[in-house]
């Protein structure tokens, strides 16, 4: 029998031949992950500087999270919500205390949680806010990324995500990001019932709004009978140096309740790092008067709130506290941007660095249509660090939050070396 050499090329060709081409991955085939590191099938070790788009905040294969997953998988994996299970209630208590909202509606993926939040906001508006049937409008921002479902791409302005997927879902109005006056203007329409926003636009290229934008946006919402809906799927759970990005620049240790600048969302959307990347777990949280508009049979998911998800999410949130990931992200985020600015002073290749905590991006001095950022990412890969461009000329840097200062400086050295080599 012919033996097949199962190298990277083999796996890349398999995916190309048998998988839909809905992604354009960097040419690296990973087979193992631990903490901040991943290994390819040839055994080469890399720093993961993307963290599965901020799902692996707690690091790859975190032993506590993996143990929770294995233990529960061996005990009871799935009951569906036709029956109660003994993992969901304790998780619901834990997660609502953790984020300071009364109730949670568990889902699996980020997009499903966003869909859930949209349905919840609409139902609340019809049943509690006197909006006429089918008239409700939700405000979104230009440059948004909230997932890939038909409704969500209907209010995207990314042509590639949207084109030829119509007809589109109505009921949304789009304003420029970080534009409080535009929000005030649309809010005057009584049918406008909510504002769905990413506190930092991650996918668009890590756009951080003005310091007071989120708090002001919430105030505009409340002055106009609208719900303030924060999509923290990417920014939440310590990534930006606070528990949630809506927590702003507070200096407290951990707990939302204590945060002076905490802008509490009416609806909070979480995903990704809620499981530390070990399992698809997402959630929508809201206080009783909002969440209680949903009645049996009106929303759900076979896997939402399953026992594995419940146990994994508790473990993942405990790790955030146990290992001081908020503080680490904040401290190392400052160091990272300082180091990037030092490199920027030496090179014409990078225009700027921006971000918060350990969600950062560098802007490459070339057009979004150029392949410079892609080629730089390939060069960084060859030097042992994995990152990926977004929107052509932006490279997002989002390492696992368990990264140490020494490792971060090692990564800075790889980036610096690659950038300086690349310019030659
Ligand atoms: C802000 C935001 N919302 C929603 C999503 C969608 O999450 P998922 O890919 O799990 O559906 C993402 C994914 O990147 C995101 O960044």
PDB file of N, CA, C and O and ligand atoms in Angstrom, residues 23 53 108-112 114 145-148 152 198 200 202-203 231-235 269 271-272 396, ligand 1:
ATOM      1  N   UNK A  23     -13.221  30.427   3.792  1.00  0.00           N
ATOM      2  CA  UNK A  23     -12.132  31.067   4.538  1.00  0.00           C
ATOM      3  C   UNK A  23     -10.881  31.085   3.670  1.00  0.00           C
ATOM      4  O   UNK A  23     -10.772  30.315   2.706  1.00  0.00           O
ATOM      5  N   UNK A  53      -9.667  34.395  17.251  1.00  0.00           N
ATOM      6  CA  UNK A  53     -10.477  35.623  17.276  1.00  0.00           C
ATOM      7  C   UNK A  53     -10.974  35.939  18.691  1.00  0.00           C
ATOM      8  O   UNK A  53     -12.147  36.262  18.898  1.00  0.00           O
ATOM      9  N   UNK A 108     -25.192  29.063  21.670  1.00  0.00           N
ATOM     10  CA  UNK A 108     -23.945  28.352  21.351  1.00  0.00           C
ATOM     11  C   UNK A 108     -22.909  29.246  20.663  1.00  0.00           C
ATOM     12  O   UNK A 108     -21.791  29.350  21.098  1.00  0.00           O
ATOM     13  N   UNK A 109     -23.318  29.884  19.582  1.00  0.00           N
ATOM     14  CA  UNK A 109     -22.375  30.718  18.837  1.00  0.00           C
ATOM     15  C   UNK A 109     -22.685  32.197  19.049  1.00  0.00           C
ATOM     16  O   UNK A 109     -23.788  32.563  19.487  1.00  0.00           O
ATOM     17  N   UNK A 110     -21.722  33.019  18.662  1.00  0.00           N
ATOM     18  CA  UNK A 110     -21.911  34.455  18.792  1.00  0.00           C
ATOM     19  C   UNK A 110     -23.086  34.953  17.951  1.00  0.00           C
ATOM     20  O   UNK A 110     -23.911  35.740  18.421  1.00  0.00           O
ATOM     21  N   UNK A 111     -23.144  34.501  16.712  1.00  0.00           N
ATOM     22  CA  UNK A 111     -24.216  34.969  15.822  1.00  0.00           C
ATOM     23  C   UNK A 111     -25.592  34.612  16.380  1.00  0.00           C
ATOM     24  O   UNK A 111     -26.520  35.431  16.342  1.00  0.00           O
ATOM     25  N   UNK A 112     -25.719  33.414  16.938  1.00  0.00           N
ATOM     26  CA  UNK A 112     -26.996  33.025  17.534  1.00  0.00           C
ATOM     27  C   UNK A 112     -27.359  33.935  18.709  1.00  0.00           C
ATOM     28  O   UNK A 112     -28.533  34.251  18.918  1.00  0.00           O
ATOM     29  N   UNK A 114     -26.424  37.053  19.042  1.00  0.00           N
ATOM     30  CA  UNK A 114     -26.831  38.350  18.491  1.00  0.00           C
ATOM     31  C   UNK A 114     -28.278  38.267  17.993  1.00  0.00           C
ATOM     32  O   UNK A 114     -29.099  39.155  18.261  1.00  0.00           O
ATOM     33  N   UNK A 145     -19.463  44.176  12.788  1.00  0.00           N
ATOM     34  CA  UNK A 145     -19.425  42.734  12.533  1.00  0.00           C
ATOM     35  C   UNK A 145     -20.109  42.037  13.698  1.00  0.00           C
ATOM     36  O   UNK A 145     -19.641  42.072  14.829  1.00  0.00           O
ATOM     37  N   UNK A 146     -21.243  41.394  13.390  1.00  0.00           N
ATOM     38  CA  UNK A 146     -21.980  40.692  14.441  1.00  0.00           C
ATOM     39  C   UNK A 146     -22.221  39.223  14.094  1.00  0.00           C
ATOM     40  O   UNK A 146     -22.976  38.551  14.796  1.00  0.00           O
ATOM     41  N   UNK A 147     -21.618  38.733  13.008  1.00  0.00           N
ATOM     42  CA  UNK A 147     -21.807  37.328  12.655  1.00  0.00           C
ATOM     43  C   UNK A 147     -22.273  37.184  11.225  1.00  0.00           C
ATOM     44  O   UNK A 147     -22.201  38.128  10.430  1.00  0.00           O
ATOM     45  N   UNK A 148     -22.787  35.995  10.910  1.00  0.00           N
ATOM     46  CA  UNK A 148     -22.973  35.638   9.501  1.00  0.00           C
ATOM     47  C   UNK A 148     -24.374  35.189   9.128  1.00  0.00           C
ATOM     48  O   UNK A 148     -24.556  34.625   8.046  1.00  0.00           O
ATOM     49  N   UNK A 152     -28.212  39.163  10.226  1.00  0.00           N
ATOM     50  CA  UNK A 152     -27.036  39.949  10.632  1.00  0.00           C
ATOM     51  C   UNK A 152     -26.316  40.532   9.414  1.00  0.00           C
ATOM     52  O   UNK A 152     -25.937  41.709   9.418  1.00  0.00           O
ATOM     53  N   UNK A 198     -20.750  47.203  19.061  1.00  0.00           N
ATOM     54  CA  UNK A 198     -19.526  46.611  19.604  1.00  0.00           C
ATOM     55  C   UNK A 198     -18.782  47.740  20.329  1.00  0.00           C
ATOM     56  O   UNK A 198     -18.481  48.772  19.702  1.00  0.00           O
ATOM     57  N   UNK A 200     -15.782  48.038  21.050  1.00  0.00           N
ATOM     58  CA  UNK A 200     -14.628  48.278  20.170  1.00  0.00           C
ATOM     59  C   UNK A 200     -14.928  47.441  18.933  1.00  0.00           C
ATOM     60  O   UNK A 200     -15.307  46.271  19.063  1.00  0.00           O
ATOM     61  N   UNK A 202     -13.934  45.070  16.599  1.00  0.00           N
ATOM     62  CA  UNK A 202     -12.789  44.173  16.450  1.00  0.00           C
ATOM     63  C   UNK A 202     -12.524  43.797  15.004  1.00  0.00           C
ATOM     64  O   UNK A 202     -11.450  44.062  14.453  1.00  0.00           O
ATOM     65  N   UNK A 203     -13.525  43.193  14.388  1.00  0.00           N
ATOM     66  CA  UNK A 203     -13.364  42.657  13.035  1.00  0.00           C
ATOM     67  C   UNK A 203     -13.053  43.761  12.026  1.00  0.00           C
ATOM     68  O   UNK A 203     -12.307  43.570  11.075  1.00  0.00           O
ATOM     69  N   UNK A 231     -22.590  44.138  22.133  1.00  0.00           N
ATOM     70  CA  UNK A 231     -22.053  42.888  21.604  1.00  0.00           C
ATOM     71  C   UNK A 231     -20.604  42.783  22.061  1.00  0.00           C
ATOM     72  O   UNK A 231     -19.708  43.408  21.503  1.00  0.00           O
ATOM     73  N   UNK A 232     -20.398  41.988  23.114  1.00  0.00           N
ATOM     74  CA  UNK A 232     -19.053  41.811  23.683  1.00  0.00           C
ATOM     75  C   UNK A 232     -18.516  40.420  23.347  1.00  0.00           C
ATOM     76  O   UNK A 232     -17.696  39.865  24.095  1.00  0.00           O
ATOM     77  N   UNK A 233     -18.984  39.870  22.227  1.00  0.00           N
ATOM     78  CA  UNK A 233     -18.527  38.534  21.835  1.00  0.00           C
ATOM     79  C   UNK A 233     -17.001  38.506  21.682  1.00  0.00           C
ATOM     80  O   UNK A 233     -16.348  37.564  22.117  1.00  0.00           O
ATOM     81  N   UNK A 234     -16.453  39.549  21.094  1.00  0.00           N
ATOM     82  CA  UNK A 234     -15.001  39.589  20.904  1.00  0.00           C
ATOM     83  C   UNK A 234     -14.277  40.398  21.982  1.00  0.00           C
ATOM     84  O   UNK A 234     -13.166  40.064  22.385  1.00  0.00           O
ATOM     85  N   UNK A 235     -14.917  41.453  22.460  1.00  0.00           N
ATOM     86  CA  UNK A 235     -14.231  42.358  23.389  1.00  0.00           C
ATOM     87  C   UNK A 235     -14.356  41.931  24.848  1.00  0.00           C
ATOM     88  O   UNK A 235     -13.573  42.381  25.692  1.00  0.00           O
ATOM     89  N   UNK A 269     -24.289  40.648  25.180  1.00  0.00           N
ATOM     90  CA  UNK A 269     -24.089  39.468  24.326  1.00  0.00           C
ATOM     91  C   UNK A 269     -22.654  38.970  24.510  1.00  0.00           C
ATOM     92  O   UNK A 269     -21.697  39.728  24.332  1.00  0.00           O
ATOM     93  N   UNK A 271     -19.828  35.461  23.936  1.00  0.00           N
ATOM     94  CA  UNK A 271     -19.559  34.201  23.229  1.00  0.00           C
ATOM     95  C   UNK A 271     -18.091  33.871  23.398  1.00  0.00           C
ATOM     96  O   UNK A 271     -17.498  34.143  24.438  1.00  0.00           O
ATOM     97  N   UNK A 272     -17.502  33.314  22.371  1.00  0.00           N
ATOM     98  CA  UNK A 272     -16.063  33.056  22.289  1.00  0.00           C
ATOM     99  C   UNK A 272     -15.435  32.631  23.627  1.00  0.00           C
ATOM    100  O   UNK A 272     -15.501  31.481  24.005  1.00  0.00           O
ATOM    101  N   UNK A 396      -4.442  42.328  13.153  1.00  0.00           N
ATOM    102  CA  UNK A 396      -4.913  42.290  14.544  1.00  0.00           C
ATOM    103  C   UNK A 396      -3.951  41.445  15.376  1.00  0.00           C
ATOM    104  O   UNK A 396      -3.523  40.387  14.950  1.00  0.00           O
TER     105      UNK A 396
HETATM  106  C1  LIG B   1     -18.453  41.221  17.840  1.00  0.00           C
HETATM  107  C2  LIG B   1     -18.815  39.887  17.290  1.00  0.00           C
HETATM  108  N1  LIG B   1     -20.099  39.490  17.340  1.00  0.00           N
HETATM  109  C3  LIG B   1     -20.486  38.288  16.878  1.00  0.00           C
HETATM  110  C4  LIG B   1     -19.569  37.420  16.305  1.00  0.00           C
HETATM  111  C5  LIG B   1     -20.027  36.106  15.756  1.00  0.00           C
HETATM  112  O1  LIG B   1     -19.601  35.044  16.530  1.00  0.00           O
HETATM  113  P1  LIG B   1     -19.619  33.559  15.942  1.00  0.00           P
HETATM  114  O2  LIG B   1     -18.549  33.492  14.905  1.00  0.00           O
HETATM  115  O3  LIG B   1     -19.354  32.677  17.133  1.00  0.00           O
HETATM  116  O4  LIG B   1     -20.979  33.339  15.361  1.00  0.00           O
HETATM  117  C6  LIG B   1     -18.227  37.794  16.241  1.00  0.00           C
HETATM  118  C7  LIG B   1     -17.225  36.899  15.651  1.00  0.00           C
HETATM  119  O5  LIG B   1     -16.111  37.255  15.345  1.00  0.00           O
HETATM  120  C8  LIG B   1     -17.844  39.067  16.739  1.00  0.00           C
HETATM  121  O6  LIG B   1     -16.573  39.469  16.689  1.00  0.00           O
END
